[in-house]
Coordinates of C-alpha atoms and ligand atoms in Angstrom, one line a residue:
X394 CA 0.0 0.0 0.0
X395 CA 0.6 3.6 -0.5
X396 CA 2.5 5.5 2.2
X397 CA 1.7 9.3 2.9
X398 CA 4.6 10.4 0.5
X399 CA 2.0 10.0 -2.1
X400 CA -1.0 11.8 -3.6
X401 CA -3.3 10.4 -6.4
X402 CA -4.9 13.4 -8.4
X403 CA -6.9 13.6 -11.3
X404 CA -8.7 15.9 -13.8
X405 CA -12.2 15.5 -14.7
X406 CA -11.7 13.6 -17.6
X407 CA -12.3 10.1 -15.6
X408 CA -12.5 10.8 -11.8
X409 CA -14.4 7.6 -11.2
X410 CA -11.6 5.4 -12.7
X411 CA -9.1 7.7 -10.4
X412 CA -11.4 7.0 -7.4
X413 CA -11.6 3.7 -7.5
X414 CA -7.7 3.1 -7.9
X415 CA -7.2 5.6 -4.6
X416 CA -10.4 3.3 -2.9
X417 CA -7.8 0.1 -4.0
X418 CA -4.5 1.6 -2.2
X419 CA -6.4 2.2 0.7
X420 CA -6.0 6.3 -0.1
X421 CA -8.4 9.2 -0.4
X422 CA -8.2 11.0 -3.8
X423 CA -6.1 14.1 -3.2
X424 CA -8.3 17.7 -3.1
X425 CA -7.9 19.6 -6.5
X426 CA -10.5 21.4 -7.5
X427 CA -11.0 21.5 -11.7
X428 CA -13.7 23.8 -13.2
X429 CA -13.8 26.3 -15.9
X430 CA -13.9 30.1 -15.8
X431 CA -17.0 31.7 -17.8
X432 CA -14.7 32.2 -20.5
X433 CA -14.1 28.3 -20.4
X434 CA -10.6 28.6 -19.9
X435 CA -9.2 25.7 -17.4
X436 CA -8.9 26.9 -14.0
X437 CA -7.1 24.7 -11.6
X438 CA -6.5 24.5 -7.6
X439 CA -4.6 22.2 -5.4
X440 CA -6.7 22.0 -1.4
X441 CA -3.7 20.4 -0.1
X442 CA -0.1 20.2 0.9
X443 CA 2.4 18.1 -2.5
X444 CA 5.2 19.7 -1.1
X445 CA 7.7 16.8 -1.0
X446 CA 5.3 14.4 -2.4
X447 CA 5.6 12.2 -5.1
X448 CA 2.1 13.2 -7.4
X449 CA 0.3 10.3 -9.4
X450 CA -1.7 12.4 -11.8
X451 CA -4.7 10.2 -13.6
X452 CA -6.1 11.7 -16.4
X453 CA -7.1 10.1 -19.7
X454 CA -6.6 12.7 -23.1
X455 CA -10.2 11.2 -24.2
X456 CA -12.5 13.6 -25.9
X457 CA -12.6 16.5 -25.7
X458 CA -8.8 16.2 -25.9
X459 CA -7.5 19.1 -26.1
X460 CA -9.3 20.6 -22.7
X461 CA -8.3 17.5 -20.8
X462 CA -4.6 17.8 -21.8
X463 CA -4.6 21.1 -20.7
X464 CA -6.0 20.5 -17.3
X465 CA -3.6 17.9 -16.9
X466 CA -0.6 20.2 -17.7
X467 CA -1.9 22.4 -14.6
X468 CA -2.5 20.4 -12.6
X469 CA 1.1 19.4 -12.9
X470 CA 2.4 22.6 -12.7
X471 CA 0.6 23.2 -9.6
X472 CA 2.0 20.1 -8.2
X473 CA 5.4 21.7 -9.3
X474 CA 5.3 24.8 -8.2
X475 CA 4.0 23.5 -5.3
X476 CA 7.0 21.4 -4.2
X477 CA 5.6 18.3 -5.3
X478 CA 8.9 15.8 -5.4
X479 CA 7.9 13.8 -8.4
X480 CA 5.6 13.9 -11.0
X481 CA 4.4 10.6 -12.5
X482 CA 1.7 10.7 -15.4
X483 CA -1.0 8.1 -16.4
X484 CA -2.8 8.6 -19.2
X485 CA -4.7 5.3 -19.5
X486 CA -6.1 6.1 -22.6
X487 CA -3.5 8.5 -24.9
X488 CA -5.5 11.0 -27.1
X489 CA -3.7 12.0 -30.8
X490 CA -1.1 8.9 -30.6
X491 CA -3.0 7.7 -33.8
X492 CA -1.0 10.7 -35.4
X493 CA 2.4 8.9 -35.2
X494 CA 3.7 9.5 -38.7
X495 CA 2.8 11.9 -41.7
X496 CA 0.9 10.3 -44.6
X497 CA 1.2 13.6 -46.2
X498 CA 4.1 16.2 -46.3
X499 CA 1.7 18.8 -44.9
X500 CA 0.5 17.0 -41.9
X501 CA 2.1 17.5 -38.4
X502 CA 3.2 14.2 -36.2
X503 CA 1.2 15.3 -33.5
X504 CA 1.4 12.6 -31.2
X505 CA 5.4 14.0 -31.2
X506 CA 4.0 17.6 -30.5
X507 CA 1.7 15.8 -27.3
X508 CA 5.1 13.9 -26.1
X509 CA 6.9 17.0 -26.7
X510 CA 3.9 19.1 -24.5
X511 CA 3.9 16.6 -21.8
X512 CA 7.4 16.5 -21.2
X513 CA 7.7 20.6 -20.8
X514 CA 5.3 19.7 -17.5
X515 CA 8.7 17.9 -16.2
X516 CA 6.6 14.4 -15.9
X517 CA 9.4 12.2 -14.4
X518 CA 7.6 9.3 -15.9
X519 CA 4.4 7.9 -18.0
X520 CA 2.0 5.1 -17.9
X521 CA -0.2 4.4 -20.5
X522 CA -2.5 1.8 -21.4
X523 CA -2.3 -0.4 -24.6
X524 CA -1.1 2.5 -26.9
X525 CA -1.9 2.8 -30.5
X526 CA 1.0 1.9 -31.5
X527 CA 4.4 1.2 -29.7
X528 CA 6.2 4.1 -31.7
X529 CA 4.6 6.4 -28.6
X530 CA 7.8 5.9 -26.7
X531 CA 10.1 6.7 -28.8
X532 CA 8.7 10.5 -28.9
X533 CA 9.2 10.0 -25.5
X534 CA 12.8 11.0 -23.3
X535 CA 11.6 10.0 -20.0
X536 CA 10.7 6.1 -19.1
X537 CA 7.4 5.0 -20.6
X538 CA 5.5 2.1 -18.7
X539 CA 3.0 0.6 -20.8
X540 CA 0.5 -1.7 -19.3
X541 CA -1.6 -4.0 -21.0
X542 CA -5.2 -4.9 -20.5
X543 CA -5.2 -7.8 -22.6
X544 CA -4.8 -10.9 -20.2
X545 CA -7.5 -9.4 -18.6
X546 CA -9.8 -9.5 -21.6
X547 CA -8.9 -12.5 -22.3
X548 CA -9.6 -13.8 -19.7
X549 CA -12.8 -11.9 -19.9
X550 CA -13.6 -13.7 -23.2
X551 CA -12.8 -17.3 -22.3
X552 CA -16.0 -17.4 -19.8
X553 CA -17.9 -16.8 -23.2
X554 CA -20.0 -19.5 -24.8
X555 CA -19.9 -20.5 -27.1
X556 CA -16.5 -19.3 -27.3
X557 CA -14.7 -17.9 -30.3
X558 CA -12.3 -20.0 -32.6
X559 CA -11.0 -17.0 -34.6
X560 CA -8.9 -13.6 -33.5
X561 CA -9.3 -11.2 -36.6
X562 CA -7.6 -8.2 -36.4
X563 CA -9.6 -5.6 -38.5
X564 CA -6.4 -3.8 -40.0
X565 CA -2.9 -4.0 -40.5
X566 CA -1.6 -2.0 -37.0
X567 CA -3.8 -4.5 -34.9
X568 CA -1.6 -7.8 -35.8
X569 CA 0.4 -7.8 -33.2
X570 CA -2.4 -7.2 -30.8
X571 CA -4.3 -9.9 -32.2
X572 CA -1.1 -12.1 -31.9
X573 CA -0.9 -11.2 -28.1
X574 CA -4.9 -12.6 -27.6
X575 CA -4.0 -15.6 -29.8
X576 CA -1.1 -16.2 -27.7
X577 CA -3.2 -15.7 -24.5
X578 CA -6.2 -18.0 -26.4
X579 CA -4.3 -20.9 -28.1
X580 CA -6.6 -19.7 -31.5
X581 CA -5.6 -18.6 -35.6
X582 CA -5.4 -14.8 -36.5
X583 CA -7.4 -13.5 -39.4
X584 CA -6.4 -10.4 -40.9
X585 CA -8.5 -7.6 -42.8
X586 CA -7.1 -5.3 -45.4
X587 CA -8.8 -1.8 -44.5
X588 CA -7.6 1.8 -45.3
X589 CA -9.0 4.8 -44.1
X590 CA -10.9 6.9 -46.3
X591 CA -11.6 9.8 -44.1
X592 CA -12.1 10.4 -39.6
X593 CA -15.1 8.9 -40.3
X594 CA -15.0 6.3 -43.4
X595 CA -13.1 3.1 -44.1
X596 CA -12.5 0.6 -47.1
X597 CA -11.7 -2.8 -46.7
X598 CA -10.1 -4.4 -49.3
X599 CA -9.6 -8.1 -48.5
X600 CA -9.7 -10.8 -45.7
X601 CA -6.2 -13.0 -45.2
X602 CA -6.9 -16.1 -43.1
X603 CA -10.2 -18.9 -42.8
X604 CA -13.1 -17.4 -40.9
X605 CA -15.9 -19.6 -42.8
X606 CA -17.8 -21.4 -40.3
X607 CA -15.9 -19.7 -37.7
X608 CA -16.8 -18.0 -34.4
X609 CA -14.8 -14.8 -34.8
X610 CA -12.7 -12.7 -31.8
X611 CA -12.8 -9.0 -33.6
X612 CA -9.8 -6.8 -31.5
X613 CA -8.5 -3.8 -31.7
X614 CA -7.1 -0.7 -29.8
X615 CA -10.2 1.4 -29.7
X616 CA -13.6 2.2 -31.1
X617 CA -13.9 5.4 -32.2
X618 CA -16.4 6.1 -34.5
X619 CA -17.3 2.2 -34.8
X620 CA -16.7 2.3 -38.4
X621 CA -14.0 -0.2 -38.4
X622 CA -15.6 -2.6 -36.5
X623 CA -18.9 -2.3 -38.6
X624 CA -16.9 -2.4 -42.2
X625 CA -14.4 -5.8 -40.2
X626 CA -17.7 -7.7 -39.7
X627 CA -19.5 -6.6 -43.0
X628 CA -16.2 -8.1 -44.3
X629 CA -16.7 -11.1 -42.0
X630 CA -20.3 -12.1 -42.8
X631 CA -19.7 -11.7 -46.6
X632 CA -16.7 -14.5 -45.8
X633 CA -19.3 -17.0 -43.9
X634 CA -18.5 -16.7 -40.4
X635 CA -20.4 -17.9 -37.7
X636 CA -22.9 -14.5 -36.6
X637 CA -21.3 -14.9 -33.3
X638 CA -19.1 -12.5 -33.5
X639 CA -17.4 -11.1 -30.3
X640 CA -15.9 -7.4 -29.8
X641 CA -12.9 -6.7 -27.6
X642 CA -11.3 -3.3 -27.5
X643 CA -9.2 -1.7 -25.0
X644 CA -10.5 2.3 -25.5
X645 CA -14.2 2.2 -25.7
X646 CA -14.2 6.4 -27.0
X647 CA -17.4 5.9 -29.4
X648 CA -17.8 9.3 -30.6
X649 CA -20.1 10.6 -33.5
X650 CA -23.1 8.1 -33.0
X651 CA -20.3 4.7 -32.8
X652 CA -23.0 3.3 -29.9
X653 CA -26.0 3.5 -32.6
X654 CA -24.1 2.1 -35.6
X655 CA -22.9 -1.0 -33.3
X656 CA -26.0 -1.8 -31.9
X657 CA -26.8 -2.7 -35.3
X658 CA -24.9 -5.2 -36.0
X659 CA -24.8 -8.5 -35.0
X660 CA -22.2 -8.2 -32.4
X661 CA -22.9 -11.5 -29.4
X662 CA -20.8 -9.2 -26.7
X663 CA -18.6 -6.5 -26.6
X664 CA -15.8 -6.1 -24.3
X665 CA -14.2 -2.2 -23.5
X666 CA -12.2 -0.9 -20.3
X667 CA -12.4 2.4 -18.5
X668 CA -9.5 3.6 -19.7
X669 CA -11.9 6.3 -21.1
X670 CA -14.8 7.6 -18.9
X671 CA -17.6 5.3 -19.7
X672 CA -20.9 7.4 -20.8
X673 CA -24.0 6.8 -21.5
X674 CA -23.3 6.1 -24.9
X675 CA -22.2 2.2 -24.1
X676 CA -23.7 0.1 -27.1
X677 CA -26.3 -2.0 -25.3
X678 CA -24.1 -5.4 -26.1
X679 CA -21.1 -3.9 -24.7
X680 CA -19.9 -4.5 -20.7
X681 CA -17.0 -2.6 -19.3
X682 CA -13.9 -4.4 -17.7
X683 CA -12.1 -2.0 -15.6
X684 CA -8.3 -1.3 -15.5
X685 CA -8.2 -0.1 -12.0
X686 CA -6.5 -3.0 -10.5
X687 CA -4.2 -2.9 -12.8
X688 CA -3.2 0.5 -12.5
X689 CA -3.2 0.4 -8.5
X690 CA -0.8 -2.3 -8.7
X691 CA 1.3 0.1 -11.4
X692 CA 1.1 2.9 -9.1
X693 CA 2.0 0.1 -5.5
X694 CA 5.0 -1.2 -7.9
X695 CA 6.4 2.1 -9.3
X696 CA 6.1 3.5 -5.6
X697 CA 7.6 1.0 -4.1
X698 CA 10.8 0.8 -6.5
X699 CA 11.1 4.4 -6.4
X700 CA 11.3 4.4 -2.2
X701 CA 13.6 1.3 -1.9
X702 CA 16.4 2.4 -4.5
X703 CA 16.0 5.9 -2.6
X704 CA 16.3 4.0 1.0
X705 CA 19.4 2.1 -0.9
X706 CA 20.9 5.7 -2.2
X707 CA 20.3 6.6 1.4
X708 CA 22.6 4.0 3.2
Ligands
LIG600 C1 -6.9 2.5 -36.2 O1 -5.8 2.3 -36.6 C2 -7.3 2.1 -34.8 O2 -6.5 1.0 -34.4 C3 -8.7 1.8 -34.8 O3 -9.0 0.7 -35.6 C4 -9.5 3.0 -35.2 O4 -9.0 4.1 -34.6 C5 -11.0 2.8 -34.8 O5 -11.6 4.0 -35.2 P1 -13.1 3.9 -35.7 O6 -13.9 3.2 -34.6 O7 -13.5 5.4 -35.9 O8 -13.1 3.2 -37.0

């Protein structure tokens, strides 16, 4: 458990998922109050002591991004200029890392610009949660501890009858995820060819892999707009699989009418996490597994390391 060298704060992007991992170290959530002005510019105040603290700050960039970002950048220059000893940063779910690279010559890599951001609030570290892609560290210079939610759905998925006998990965970047849950479920990987048309459109152009007759695992990342997941199991029924089809995503964000548009379709259960705030948009097949075990024990571990190579520098 957490000693009193530690606060837990958070933003009001997901305060619930923050309260339940301070409820889990045995800790209250620390006082910061995070409102707006009437101009609906961020305002920020800490109602208690960081001074020689180390300050877990929990706050998803989920939509809207932008305003959750910049609450967490002061809230951790409060904690700063506050006296806070160290500043360690999860962001379960990590808004703009799907901008990792430039497709065109006049984009911006902006998940660079968000590392870059983060970084000038003197974070000591980051923990994130099943990130796009693994490329997010490298725009980092500080350590980045990624922590993976998907043993948990897997396991989450293996109480499901009847059970799938196919992982499919609905585009290219989620192979290696869907190689990790057929590792974790002893089952083939599908693959779907899909390009993105626009934020809101995609085009698949062909299935690799046997899904005929088959009781198909769709994963992925995150559900955005739900229009990968709709177009993967268009793609799926036109190749005979089984109309059992099972959703697991890490990042449930579903965003421009994605809870609709998947209640739809013939989706048997849907698995998400609270990595983003869950609202009331939840397509009705879907059930949330939470990640605040997980992150408590993050938090326990990364605490505990930090004090004992500190009582060692000590001796
Ligand atoms: C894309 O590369 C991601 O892994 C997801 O497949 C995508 O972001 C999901 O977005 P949407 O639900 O809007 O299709």
């Amino acid at each position: 458990m957490l000693t009193a060298a530690a606060v837990l704060l958070s933003g009001s992007a997901n305060r619930p998922l923050a309260e339940a991992i301070a409820d889990y170290l045995g800790l209250p959530l620390g006082k910061a109050i995070v409102d707006r002005y009437p101009d609906h510019e961020a305002h920020v105040r800490l109602e208690e002591s960081v001074q020689g603290r180390d300050v877990y700050l929990i706050q998803p960039t989920s939509p809207p991004a932008d305003a959750h970002l910049i609450e967490f950048l002061l809230l951790a220059d409060a904690s700063r200029r506050a006296g806070a000893r160290r500043l360690i940063a999860l962001v379960p779910y990590f808004g703009y890392a799907r901008q990792d690279r430039r497709d065109e010559a006049s984009h911006p890599i902006a998940a660079r610009v968000v590392a870059d951001i983060l970084q000038l609030a003197q974070i000591e570290r980051l923990v994130v949660v099943d990130p796009h892609s693994p490329s997010l560290e490298g725009f980092f210079s500080i350590p980045v501890e990624t922590v993976s939610v998907v043993p948990t759905l897997a396991t989450a998925v293996r109480s499901i009858a009847p059970p799938p006998s196919v992982i499919v990965a609905p585009d290219l970047g989620a192979v290696r995820l869907a190689e990790r849950y057929a590792a974790e479920l002893d089952l083939p990987v599908a693959l779907i060819h899909k390009t993105r048309v626009s934020g809101h459109t995609v085009q698949v152009r062909g299935i690799m892999g046997d899904v005929r007759g088959q009781a198909p695992l769709l994963v992925d990342d995150m559900i955005t707009t739900g229009g990968t997941i709709e177009a993967a199991i268009e793609t799926l029924l036109a190749n005979h699989c089984r109309p059992e089809i099972v959703v697991a995503a890490t990042h449930g964000v579903f965003v421009a009418g994605a809870a609709s548009r998947l209640a739809r379709l013939p989706i048997q259960r849907g698995l998400v996490t609270d990595t983003v705030l869950p609202g009331g948009d939840l397509p009705p097949q879907f059930e949330v597994v939470s990640v605040r075990t997980l992150l408590a024990e993050t938090i326990a571990r990364l605490h505990a390391d930090h004090s004992s190579s500190r009582s060692i520098a000590a001796q």
